[in-house]
Coordinates of C-alpha atoms in Angstrom, one line a residue:
M188 CA 63.4 -12.9 -7.4
V189 CA 63.9 -9.1 -7.4
P190 CA 67.3 -7.3 -7.7
Q191 CA 68.7 -6.2 -4.3
K192 CA 68.6 -2.5 -5.2
E193 CA 64.8 -2.8 -5.7
L194 CA 64.0 -4.6 -2.5
S195 CA 63.2 -1.5 -0.5
I196 CA 60.9 1.3 -1.5
Q197 CA 62.9 3.8 0.5
E198 CA 66.7 3.9 0.1
T199 CA 68.6 2.6 3.1
A200 CA 70.7 5.5 4.6
P201 CA 74.5 5.1 4.3
G202 CA 76.0 3.6 7.4
E203 CA 73.1 1.3 8.4
D204 CA 74.3 -2.1 9.2
E205 CA 73.7 -5.3 7.2
Q206 CA 71.2 -6.6 9.7
T207 CA 68.9 -3.7 9.3
E208 CA 69.0 -4.0 5.5
T209 CA 68.2 -7.7 5.7
Q210 CA 65.4 -7.1 8.1
S211 CA 63.9 -4.5 5.7
A212 CA 64.0 -7.0 2.9
R213 CA 62.2 -9.6 5.1
D214 CA 59.6 -7.0 6.0
L215 CA 59.0 -6.1 2.3
A216 CA 58.8 -9.8 1.4
S217 CA 56.1 -10.2 4.1
T218 CA 54.2 -7.2 2.8
R219 CA 54.3 -8.7 -0.7
K220 CA 52.7 -11.9 0.5
V221 CA 49.9 -9.8 1.9
D222 CA 49.6 -7.8 -1.3
V223 CA 49.4 -10.9 -3.5
G224 CA 46.7 -12.1 -1.2
K225 CA 44.9 -8.8 -1.9
F226 CA 44.9 -9.7 -5.6
E227 CA 43.3 -13.0 -4.8
K228 CA 40.7 -11.3 -2.6
I229 CA 39.8 -8.8 -5.4
F230 CA 39.3 -11.6 -7.9
K231 CA 36.9 -13.5 -5.6
H232 CA 34.3 -11.0 -6.7
P233 CA 32.2 -12.6 -9.6
S234 CA 31.8 -9.3 -11.5
P235 CA 34.6 -7.9 -13.8
A236 CA 33.2 -4.5 -13.0
E237 CA 33.9 -5.1 -9.3
H238 CA 37.5 -6.2 -10.2
Y239 CA 38.2 -3.0 -12.0
K240 CA 36.6 -0.9 -9.2
A241 CA 38.7 -2.5 -6.5
L242 CA 41.9 -2.3 -8.5
Y243 CA 41.4 1.4 -9.3
N244 CA 40.7 2.1 -5.6
T245 CA 43.8 0.2 -4.7
F246 CA 46.2 2.0 -7.1
S247 CA 44.7 5.4 -7.4
E248 CA 46.7 7.0 -4.6
N249 CA 50.0 5.1 -5.1
T250 CA 53.4 6.6 -5.9
E251 CA 55.5 5.7 -8.8
Q252 CA 57.6 3.4 -6.6
E253 CA 54.6 1.7 -5.1
L254 CA 53.1 1.1 -8.6
K255 CA 56.5 -0.4 -9.6
E256 CA 56.2 -2.8 -6.7
W257 CA 52.7 -3.7 -7.6
W258 CA 53.9 -4.3 -11.2
I259 CA 56.6 -6.7 -10.0
Q260 CA 54.0 -8.6 -7.9
S261 CA 51.5 -8.7 -10.7
Q262 CA 53.9 -10.9 -12.7
N263 CA 53.3 -13.7 -10.2
I264 CA 49.6 -13.9 -10.8
E265 CA 49.0 -17.3 -12.3
R266 CA 45.7 -16.7 -14.2
T267 CA 46.5 -14.8 -17.4
S268 CA 43.2 -12.9 -17.7
H269 CA 43.6 -11.6 -14.1
R270 CA 47.2 -10.7 -14.6
E271 CA 46.4 -8.7 -17.7
I272 CA 43.6 -6.8 -16.0
V273 CA 45.9 -5.9 -13.1
Q274 CA 48.7 -4.7 -15.3
Q275 CA 46.4 -2.6 -17.5
V276 CA 45.1 -0.7 -14.4
I277 CA 48.6 -0.3 -13.0
L278 CA 49.8 1.2 -16.3
Q279 CA 46.9 3.5 -16.5
N280 CA 47.7 4.9 -13.1
L281 CA 51.5 5.0 -13.8
T282 CA 51.0 6.8 -17.1
A283 CA 49.4 9.7 -15.2
L284 CA 52.6 10.0 -13.1
N285 CA 55.4 8.9 -15.5
P286 CA 54.3 7.7 -18.9
Q287 CA 57.9 7.0 -20.0
K288 CA 58.4 4.5 -17.2
A289 CA 55.0 2.9 -18.0
L290 CA 56.2 2.4 -21.6
R291 CA 59.4 0.7 -20.4
F292 CA 57.3 -1.8 -18.4
V293 CA 55.7 -3.0 -21.5
D294 CA 58.9 -4.6 -22.5
D295 CA 58.4 -7.1 -19.7
V296 CA 55.2 -8.6 -21.2
S297 CA 54.5 -11.1 -24.0
M298 CA 54.2 -10.0 -27.6
Q299 CA 50.5 -10.9 -27.5
Q300 CA 49.9 -8.5 -24.6
R301 CA 52.3 -5.8 -25.7
D302 CA 49.9 -4.1 -28.1
T303 CA 47.0 -4.0 -25.7
L304 CA 49.1 -2.4 -22.9
S305 CA 50.7 0.1 -25.4
R306 CA 47.2 1.2 -26.4
T307 CA 46.3 1.7 -22.7
I308 CA 49.4 3.9 -22.2
F309 CA 49.0 6.0 -25.3
S310 CA 45.3 6.5 -24.8
E311 CA 45.9 7.9 -21.4
W312 CA 49.0 9.8 -22.4
A313 CA 47.2 11.4 -25.4
E314 CA 44.5 12.8 -23.1
L315 CA 47.0 14.2 -20.6
H316 CA 49.9 15.4 -22.7
L317 CA 49.3 14.9 -26.5
D318 CA 52.5 16.4 -27.8
D319 CA 54.6 14.3 -25.4
A320 CA 52.7 11.2 -26.5
I321 CA 53.3 12.0 -30.2
E322 CA 57.0 12.6 -29.5
A323 CA 57.3 9.2 -27.7
A324 CA 55.4 7.4 -30.4
A325 CA 57.8 8.8 -33.1
K326 CA 60.7 7.0 -31.4
L327 CA 59.1 3.6 -31.6
G328 CA 59.6 1.0 -34.3
G329 CA 57.1 0.7 -37.2
A330 CA 54.7 -1.8 -35.7
Q331 CA 54.7 -0.3 -32.2
R332 CA 54.4 3.2 -33.7
N333 CA 51.4 2.1 -35.6
V334 CA 49.7 0.8 -32.4
A335 CA 50.5 4.0 -30.6
L336 CA 49.0 6.1 -33.4
E337 CA 45.8 4.0 -33.4
A338 CA 45.4 4.6 -29.7
I339 CA 46.1 8.4 -30.0
L340 CA 43.6 8.7 -32.9
K341 CA 40.9 6.8 -31.0
A342 CA 41.4 8.7 -27.7
R343 CA 41.5 12.1 -29.3
D344 CA 38.4 12.0 -31.4
D345 CA 37.7 15.5 -30.2
L346 CA 40.4 16.7 -32.7
T347 CA 39.5 17.7 -36.3
E348 CA 40.2 15.3 -39.1
E349 CA 42.9 17.7 -40.3
N350 CA 44.7 17.6 -36.9
R351 CA 44.5 13.8 -36.7
H352 CA 45.8 13.5 -40.2
A353 CA 48.7 15.8 -39.3
I354 CA 49.6 13.5 -36.4
A355 CA 49.6 10.5 -38.7
V356 CA 51.9 12.3 -41.2
Q357 CA 54.2 13.3 -38.4
L358 CA 54.5 9.6 -37.3
K359 CA 54.9 8.5 -41.0
Q360 CA 51.8 6.3 -40.7
E361 CA 49.3 8.0 -43.1
G362 CA 48.0 4.6 -44.2
T363 CA 47.0 3.8 -40.7
Y364 CA 45.1 7.1 -40.5
Q365 CA 43.2 6.3 -43.7
L366 CA 42.3 2.9 -42.4
F367 CA 41.2 4.2 -39.0
M368 CA 39.0 7.0 -40.5
S369 CA 37.4 4.6 -43.0
D370 CA 36.6 2.1 -40.2
A371 CA 35.3 5.0 -38.0
K372 CA 32.9 6.1 -40.8
V373 CA 31.7 2.6 -41.2
I374 CA 31.1 2.1 -37.5
H375 CA 29.0 5.2 -37.4
S376 CA 26.9 4.1 -40.4
T377 CA 26.2 0.5 -39.3
T378 CA 22.5 1.2 -39.3
D379 CA 22.8 1.0 -43.1
P380 CA 25.2 -1.9 -43.7
R381 CA 24.9 -1.7 -47.4
E382 CA 26.2 1.9 -47.3
S383 CA 29.0 0.8 -45.0
L384 CA 30.1 -2.0 -47.3
D385 CA 30.2 0.5 -50.2
I386 CA 32.4 2.8 -48.1
L387 CA 34.8 0.0 -47.3
L388 CA 35.0 -1.3 -50.9
N389 CA 35.6 2.1 -52.4
D390 CA 38.1 3.7 -49.9
D391 CA 41.3 2.7 -51.7
I392 CA 42.4 0.7 -48.7
D393 CA 43.4 -2.9 -49.0
D394 CA 40.3 -5.0 -48.2
L395 CA 42.5 -7.5 -46.3
L396 CA 43.5 -4.7 -43.8
Q397 CA 39.8 -4.1 -43.1
L398 CA 38.7 -7.7 -43.0
E399 CA 37.5 -7.6 -39.4
T400 CA 35.4 -4.5 -40.1
L401 CA 34.0 -6.0 -43.3
V402 CA 32.8 -9.0 -41.3
I403 CA 31.1 -6.8 -38.7
V404 CA 29.3 -4.9 -41.5
T405 CA 28.2 -8.0 -43.4
E406 CA 27.1 -9.7 -40.2
A407 CA 24.9 -6.6 -39.4
W408 CA 23.5 -6.9 -42.9
R409 CA 22.7 -10.6 -42.4
E410 CA 20.7 -9.6 -39.3
Q411 CA 18.6 -7.3 -41.4
I412 CA 18.0 -9.4 -44.6
G413 CA 19.0 -12.9 -43.6
F414 CA 21.2 -15.1 -45.7
E415 CA 20.3 -13.2 -48.8
V416 CA 23.4 -11.3 -47.8
L417 CA 25.4 -14.2 -49.2
S418 CA 24.3 -13.3 -52.7
K419 CA 25.0 -9.6 -52.1
I420 CA 28.5 -10.5 -51.0
F421 CA 29.0 -12.7 -54.1
H422 CA 28.0 -9.9 -56.5
S423 CA 30.1 -7.2 -54.6
E424 CA 33.4 -6.0 -56.1
F425 CA 36.1 -7.0 -53.7
Q426 CA 39.8 -6.4 -54.5
E427 CA 40.6 -10.1 -54.4
Y428 CA 38.9 -13.4 -54.1
R429 CA 40.4 -14.3 -50.7
T430 CA 38.6 -11.4 -49.0
K431 CA 35.3 -12.5 -50.4
N432 CA 35.9 -16.1 -49.4
W433 CA 36.7 -15.2 -45.8
I434 CA 33.7 -13.0 -45.4
T435 CA 31.4 -15.6 -47.0
A436 CA 32.8 -18.2 -44.6
A437 CA 32.3 -15.9 -41.6
I438 CA 28.6 -15.4 -42.5
A439 CA 28.1 -19.1 -43.1
Q440 CA 29.4 -19.9 -39.6
A441 CA 26.3 -18.3 -38.0
D442 CA 24.1 -21.2 -39.2
P443 CA 25.6 -23.4 -42.0
A444 CA 22.4 -25.3 -42.4
L445 CA 20.2 -22.2 -43.1
A446 CA 23.0 -20.7 -45.2
F447 CA 23.1 -23.9 -47.4
D448 CA 19.3 -23.9 -47.7
Y449 CA 19.4 -20.4 -49.1
A450 CA 22.4 -21.0 -51.4
K451 CA 21.0 -24.2 -53.0
G452 CA 17.9 -22.3 -54.1
G453 CA 20.0 -20.1 -56.4
T454 CA 19.6 -20.5 -60.1
E455 CA 22.9 -19.0 -61.3
E456 CA 25.3 -21.9 -61.8
Y457 CA 28.5 -20.2 -60.8
E458 CA 27.0 -18.5 -57.7
L459 CA 25.4 -21.8 -56.6
S460 CA 28.8 -23.6 -56.9
Y461 CA 30.8 -20.8 -55.2
L462 CA 28.5 -20.4 -52.2
T463 CA 27.8 -24.0 -51.5
R464 CA 31.5 -24.9 -51.6
I465 CA 32.4 -22.4 -49.0
I466 CA 29.4 -23.1 -46.8
V467 CA 29.9 -26.9 -46.7
K468 CA 33.6 -26.4 -45.7
E469 CA 32.5 -24.4 -42.7
W470 CA 29.7 -26.9 -41.9
A471 CA 32.1 -29.8 -42.1
R472 CA 34.2 -28.3 -39.3
T473 CA 31.3 -28.7 -36.8
D474 CA 28.9 -31.4 -38.3
P475 CA 30.3 -33.2 -41.4
L476 CA 27.6 -35.9 -41.2
A477 CA 24.8 -33.3 -41.5
A478 CA 26.7 -31.6 -44.3
L479 CA 27.0 -34.9 -46.2
T480 CA 23.2 -35.5 -45.8
A481 CA 22.4 -32.1 -47.1
V482 CA 24.5 -32.2 -50.3
S483 CA 23.0 -35.6 -51.3
T484 CA 19.9 -33.7 -52.4
I485 CA 21.5 -30.9 -54.4
E486 CA 21.2 -30.5 -58.1
P487 CA 23.1 -31.0 -60.4
S488 CA 24.3 -34.3 -58.9
S489 CA 27.8 -33.7 -60.2
L490 CA 28.0 -30.6 -57.9
G491 CA 26.9 -32.9 -55.0
V492 CA 29.8 -35.2 -55.7
D493 CA 32.2 -32.3 -55.6
L494 CA 30.7 -31.0 -52.4
E495 CA 31.1 -34.4 -50.8
E496 CA 34.8 -34.3 -51.5
E497 CA 35.1 -30.8 -50.1
I498 CA 33.4 -32.0 -46.9
A499 CA 35.5 -35.1 -46.7
E500 CA 38.7 -33.1 -47.2
V501 CA 37.9 -30.9 -44.2
W502 CA 36.8 -33.9 -42.2
A503 CA 40.1 -35.5 -42.9
R504 CA 42.0 -32.6 -41.4
T505 CA 39.8 -32.1 -38.4
N506 CA 39.2 -35.7 -37.4
P507 CA 41.0 -38.2 -39.7
Y508 CA 40.1 -41.3 -37.7
E509 CA 36.4 -40.4 -37.8
L510 CA 36.6 -39.8 -41.6
I511 CA 38.2 -43.2 -42.2
G512 CA 35.6 -44.9 -40.0
N513 CA 32.8 -43.3 -42.0
I514 CA 34.3 -43.3 -45.5
K515 CA 31.5 -45.4 -47.0
L516 CA 29.1 -42.5 -46.4
V517 CA 31.1 -40.7 -49.0
S518 CA 30.4 -41.7 -52.6
E519 CA 33.1 -43.8 -54.2
P520 CA 34.5 -41.2 -56.7
S521 CA 35.1 -38.8 -53.8
R522 CA 36.9 -41.1 -51.4
M523 CA 40.5 -41.3 -52.5
S524 CA 41.8 -37.8 -52.0
P525 CA 40.3 -37.4 -48.5
L526 CA 41.6 -40.8 -47.5
E527 CA 45.1 -39.8 -48.7
R528 CA 44.9 -36.6 -46.6
A529 CA 43.6 -38.4 -43.5
F530 CA 46.2 -41.1 -43.6
S531 CA 48.9 -38.5 -44.2
F532 CA 47.9 -36.7 -41.0
I533 CA 48.0 -39.9 -39.0
A534 CA 51.4 -40.8 -40.5
L535 CA 52.9 -37.6 -39.1
E536 CA 52.4 -39.1 -35.6
D537 CA 52.2 -42.9 -36.2
P538 CA 53.3 -44.0 -39.7
L539 CA 53.3 -47.7 -38.9
G540 CA 49.9 -47.4 -37.3
A541 CA 48.7 -45.6 -40.5
I542 CA 50.0 -48.5 -42.6
E543 CA 48.4 -51.1 -40.4
S544 CA 45.1 -49.2 -40.7
L545 CA 45.1 -49.4 -44.5
S546 CA 43.3 -52.8 -44.3
S547 CA 40.2 -51.0 -42.9
V548 CA 39.6 -49.2 -46.2
E549 CA 40.6 -52.0 -48.7
D550 CA 37.0 -52.6 -49.6
S551 CA 36.2 -48.9 -49.9
V552 CA 38.7 -48.0 -52.7
L553 CA 40.0 -49.8 -55.7
N554 CA 43.6 -49.6 -54.7
T555 CA 45.3 -48.6 -51.5
F556 CA 48.8 -48.2 -52.9
Q557 CA 48.4 -44.5 -53.6
I558 CA 47.4 -44.0 -50.0
L559 CA 50.5 -46.0 -48.9
R560 CA 52.6 -43.8 -51.1
Q561 CA 51.3 -40.7 -49.2
I562 CA 52.0 -42.3 -45.9
V563 CA 55.5 -43.2 -46.8
D564 CA 56.1 -39.7 -48.2
Q565 CA 55.0 -38.1 -44.9
W566 CA 57.0 -40.6 -42.9
A567 CA 60.1 -39.8 -44.9
T568 CA 59.9 -36.1 -44.1
I569 CA 60.3 -36.8 -40.4
Q570 CA 62.1 -40.1 -40.3
P571 CA 63.8 -40.7 -43.7
E572 CA 66.1 -43.6 -42.4
A573 CA 63.2 -45.5 -40.9
A574 CA 60.9 -45.0 -43.9
T575 CA 63.7 -46.1 -46.3
E576 CA 64.4 -49.2 -44.2
W577 CA 60.8 -50.2 -44.1
V578 CA 60.4 -49.8 -47.9
L579 CA 63.5 -51.9 -48.6
N580 CA 62.4 -54.6 -46.1
N581 CA 58.8 -54.9 -47.4
F582 CA 59.3 -54.9 -51.2
D583 CA 61.4 -56.9 -53.6
Q584 CA 63.5 -55.4 -56.3
E585 CA 61.3 -57.0 -58.9
E586 CA 58.2 -55.1 -57.7
S587 CA 57.5 -51.9 -59.5
Q588 CA 56.1 -50.5 -56.3
L589 CA 59.6 -50.4 -54.8
Q590 CA 60.8 -47.9 -57.4
T591 CA 57.8 -45.7 -56.8
L592 CA 58.2 -45.7 -53.0
L593 CA 61.9 -45.1 -53.2
E594 CA 61.2 -42.1 -55.3
E595 CA 59.3 -40.8 -52.3
V596 CA 61.9 -41.6 -49.6
L597 CA 65.3 -41.1 -51.2
P598 CA 65.1 -37.3 -51.7
S599 CA 64.4 -37.0 -48.0
L600 CA 67.2 -39.4 -47.1
A601 CA 69.6 -37.5 -49.4
R602 CA 69.1 -34.4 -47.2
R603 CA 70.2 -36.4 -44.2
D604 CA 72.7 -38.9 -45.6
P605 CA 73.3 -38.1 -49.3
V606 CA 76.0 -40.8 -49.9
K607 CA 73.8 -43.6 -48.4
A608 CA 70.8 -42.4 -50.5
F609 CA 73.0 -42.5 -53.7
E610 CA 74.3 -46.0 -52.9
I611 CA 70.8 -47.3 -52.4
A612 CA 69.7 -45.8 -55.7
L613 CA 72.6 -47.4 -57.6
E614 CA 71.7 -50.8 -56.2
Q615 CA 68.3 -50.7 -57.8
P616 CA 67.8 -52.2 -61.3
A617 CA 67.1 -49.8 -64.2
P618 CA 63.3 -49.1 -64.3
K619 CA 61.2 -50.0 -67.3
Y620 CA 59.7 -46.6 -67.2
G621 CA 61.0 -43.3 -65.9
A622 CA 64.5 -42.2 -64.9
A623 CA 67.0 -44.1 -62.8
L624 CA 66.8 -43.4 -59.1
E625 CA 70.4 -42.0 -58.9
L626 CA 69.3 -39.1 -61.1
T627 CA 66.6 -38.3 -58.5
V628 CA 69.2 -38.4 -55.7
I629 CA 72.0 -36.5 -57.4
S630 CA 69.6 -33.8 -58.4
Q631 CA 68.4 -33.4 -54.8
I632 CA 72.0 -33.3 -53.6
A633 CA 72.7 -30.4 -56.0
R634 CA 69.5 -28.5 -55.2
D635 CA 70.4 -28.7 -51.5
G636 CA 73.6 -26.9 -52.3
N637 CA 76.0 -29.8 -51.9
I638 CA 77.3 -29.2 -55.5
E639 CA 80.8 -30.5 -55.0
L640 CA 79.5 -33.9 -53.8
A641 CA 77.1 -34.1 -56.7
I642 CA 79.9 -33.4 -59.2
S643 CA 82.0 -36.1 -57.5
L644 CA 79.2 -38.7 -58.0
L645 CA 78.7 -37.9 -61.7
S646 CA 81.1 -40.5 -63.0
R647 CA 79.0 -43.3 -61.3
V648 CA 75.7 -42.3 -62.9
H649 CA 74.3 -44.6 -65.6
E650 CA 74.9 -43.4 -69.2
D651 CA 71.3 -43.1 -70.1
V652 CA 70.7 -40.4 -67.4
K653 CA 74.1 -38.8 -67.4
A654 CA 73.1 -35.8 -69.6
D655 CA 70.1 -35.1 -67.3
A656 CA 72.4 -35.3 -64.3
Y657 CA 74.8 -32.8 -65.8
N658 CA 72.0 -30.5 -66.6
N659 CA 70.4 -30.6 -63.2
I660 CA 73.7 -30.0 -61.4
A661 CA 74.5 -27.1 -63.8
S662 CA 71.1 -25.6 -63.1
A663 CA 71.8 -25.6 -59.4
M664 CA 75.2 -24.0 -60.0
V665 CA 73.6 -21.2 -62.1
K666 CA 71.1 -20.5 -59.4
A667 CA 74.0 -20.3 -56.9
G668 CA 75.7 -17.7 -59.1
R669 CA 78.4 -20.1 -60.4
T670 CA 77.4 -19.7 -64.1
F671 CA 80.7 -20.0 -65.9
E672 CA 81.7 -23.0 -63.7
A673 CA 78.4 -24.6 -64.8
L674 CA 79.3 -24.1 -68.5
E675 CA 82.8 -25.6 -67.9
L676 CA 81.1 -28.7 -66.3
G677 CA 79.9 -29.8 -69.8
I678 CA 83.2 -29.2 -71.7
D679 CA 84.0 -32.9 -72.0
L680 CA 80.6 -34.0 -73.1
E681 CA 80.2 -35.3 -76.6
T682 CA 78.8 -32.9 -79.2
Q683 CA 75.1 -33.8 -79.1
Q684 CA 75.0 -34.0 -75.3
Q685 CA 77.0 -30.8 -75.0
R686 CA 74.5 -28.9 -77.1
Y687 CA 71.7 -30.2 -75.0
F688 CA 73.7 -29.3 -71.9
Y689 CA 74.4 -25.7 -73.0
A690 CA 70.8 -25.2 -74.0
G691 CA 69.6 -26.2 -70.5
V692 CA 72.2 -24.1 -68.7
I693 CA 71.4 -21.0 -70.8
Q694 CA 67.7 -21.4 -70.4
V695 CA 68.1 -21.3 -66.6
W696 CA 70.5 -18.4 -66.9
A697 CA 68.1 -16.4 -69.1
H698 CA 65.3 -16.8 -66.6
T699 CA 67.6 -16.2 -63.5
D700 CA 69.7 -13.3 -64.6
P701 CA 69.0 -12.1 -68.2
T702 CA 71.1 -9.0 -67.9
S703 CA 74.2 -11.0 -66.9
L704 CA 73.6 -13.4 -69.8
Y705 CA 73.4 -10.5 -72.2
A706 CA 76.7 -9.1 -70.8
S707 CA 78.4 -12.5 -71.3
L708 CA 77.2 -13.3 -74.8
E709 CA 80.7 -13.0 -76.4
D710 CA 82.3 -15.1 -73.6
L711 CA 80.1 -18.2 -74.2
P712 CA 82.2 -21.3 -75.2
T713 CA 80.6 -22.1 -78.6
S714 CA 78.7 -20.3 -81.3
A715 CA 75.8 -22.8 -80.8
A716 CA 75.6 -21.7 -77.1
Q717 CA 75.7 -18.1 -78.2
S718 CA 72.9 -18.6 -80.6
E719 CA 70.9 -20.4 -78.0
A720 CA 71.4 -17.6 -75.5
I721 CA 70.3 -14.9 -77.9
F722 CA 67.2 -16.9 -78.8
E723 CA 66.4 -17.3 -75.1
L724 CA 66.9 -13.6 -74.4
F725 CA 64.5 -12.7 -77.1
F726 CA 61.9 -15.1 -75.8
Y727 CA 62.3 -14.1 -72.1
N728 CA 62.3 -10.4 -73.0
H729 CA 59.0 -10.8 -74.7
V730 CA 57.5 -12.2 -71.5
N731 CA 59.3 -9.9 -69.1
P732 CA 61.1 -7.0 -70.8
V733 CA 64.4 -6.1 -69.3
L734 CA 66.6 -5.4 -72.3
T735 CA 66.3 -2.3 -74.5
D736 CA 65.7 -2.3 -78.2
D737 CA 69.4 -1.3 -78.8
Q738 CA 70.6 -4.2 -76.6
L739 CA 68.4 -6.7 -78.6
E740 CA 69.7 -5.3 -81.8
Q741 CA 73.3 -5.7 -80.6
A742 CA 72.6 -9.3 -79.6
R743 CA 71.1 -10.0 -83.0
S744 CA 74.2 -8.7 -84.7
L745 CA 76.3 -11.5 -83.2
L746 CA 74.3 -14.2 -85.0
S747 CA 75.0 -15.8 -88.3
P748 CA 72.6 -14.7 -91.1
D749 CA 70.7 -18.0 -90.9
D750 CA 70.3 -17.9 -87.1
A751 CA 69.2 -14.2 -87.3
A752 CA 66.6 -15.1 -89.9
N753 CA 65.3 -17.9 -87.7
I754 CA 64.9 -15.6 -84.7
E755 CA 63.3 -13.0 -86.9
K756 CA 60.7 -15.5 -88.1
S757 CA 60.1 -16.7 -84.5
W758 CA 60.0 -13.5 -82.5
F759 CA 60.1 -10.3 -84.4
K760 CA 56.5 -10.8 -85.5
V761 CA 55.5 -11.3 -81.9
D762 CA 57.5 -8.5 -80.3
R763 CA 56.5 -5.4 -82.3
R764 CA 58.9 -3.3 -80.4
I765 CA 61.7 -4.9 -82.5
P766 CA 61.9 -3.4 -86.1

């Protein structure tokens, strides 16, 4: 398991025969068996403190080579937690002797463990040889350099803020320094969580980067004032709603029932709705039945119905079968969406079983077809051929449900077998409502990048959807950078269809690459296309300015007087930058 050159701690002297070398390898292998047994003996102690004490005693007097051998042996420890403890102590001792070698050992571990061991090395290194640690950290990649800086800053808290800031600047990680110092100030002021929260919310550091610290602070505040902290969080000024949501959820996890009792006593409508929604989602993860019972008493009753659906949605994800079995506990208006989600989850593993189970909820909802549609859609994402075959075998062409289900499965089949999907679409009768299925398929083929195939199929598309098919293929071509080819695609269309076609292509072009469209205005195939392009550029530039006033004026000069007047009426009053 170990390269031959590493089998012996001491080099074999030149001239020794092969038998001696083989015997040395056998002796070392025997020693390793004893040493691995020593690990097992150490971890028979029940106390982690005893583990560390025994390991430090074992490694403290070892040489670099001996520590290297211990490291190799540690990789054979089966229990992850024990292996990580051993490797941490080995690296601490090796860092004192040769930190560069210790750092190379970190490459042998998993990504999850790498950061922890890097912190161990740089914490020790920063105490022993700070300048060398900084120099080594500077050579690391961004993420690893960031971990190294955190370890150095934490280990050398004896340095002034000015010195620690200088280290961060040297490592080009000033943001990490600001985050570290902000968190440090907060940790030192946790006796006043409200003050700590103010520090975190006003330190110009992204709240998401400080989420863990924010949770610690608000949890400390909850221990002081109870679940009133939920209202304090609600009224605090976070940078974005996600941070507030996550912190509120973390507080609710402590005791969802008590959190809900506090929240439902609120009188402010929006606060009541906001807090209770987050709380019941957390509650539903552990006890959805209790959460359902609790929301049945809340006022207004309309909020209770909404909360029921929130609970059922979570329940559908965490235990779909249980939700289906208890669906009648959920009020009828809130049943459909959670059932769709629950059956969709089941369909990912057992689509036919999900379909067979539909009968169990037939008397709980008005119509199970929408749920069937979700099952088939999920099935098609993983097994499009099987899903398509089931649909064709279980519904007649006269049934409107067939068209609906084929709309779900054929796009997925088109990714796997586009020609077969197109042939199936053509075999279906024209629908009374909606577009023909071949339009759905040919559009999917083009979006997937198989543009040449999509173009080759255009001649077989029904006349009533041909213009849409041309437009959808051309849109895919524009997004692929084939703009002028897209324009040429519509050259043989009749005048009315061509105008519609050019309008669609130019609209996509204006939103995809407006500067390129502006540069190509005089190369467009018709004056109508040119006018459409200029109109779209004025519209897009009002929403997202990319062209200068001079460029807009130049574009307007290409228009006929009537078209220029129309644009002026439409946009010049809106865009005041245009005279």
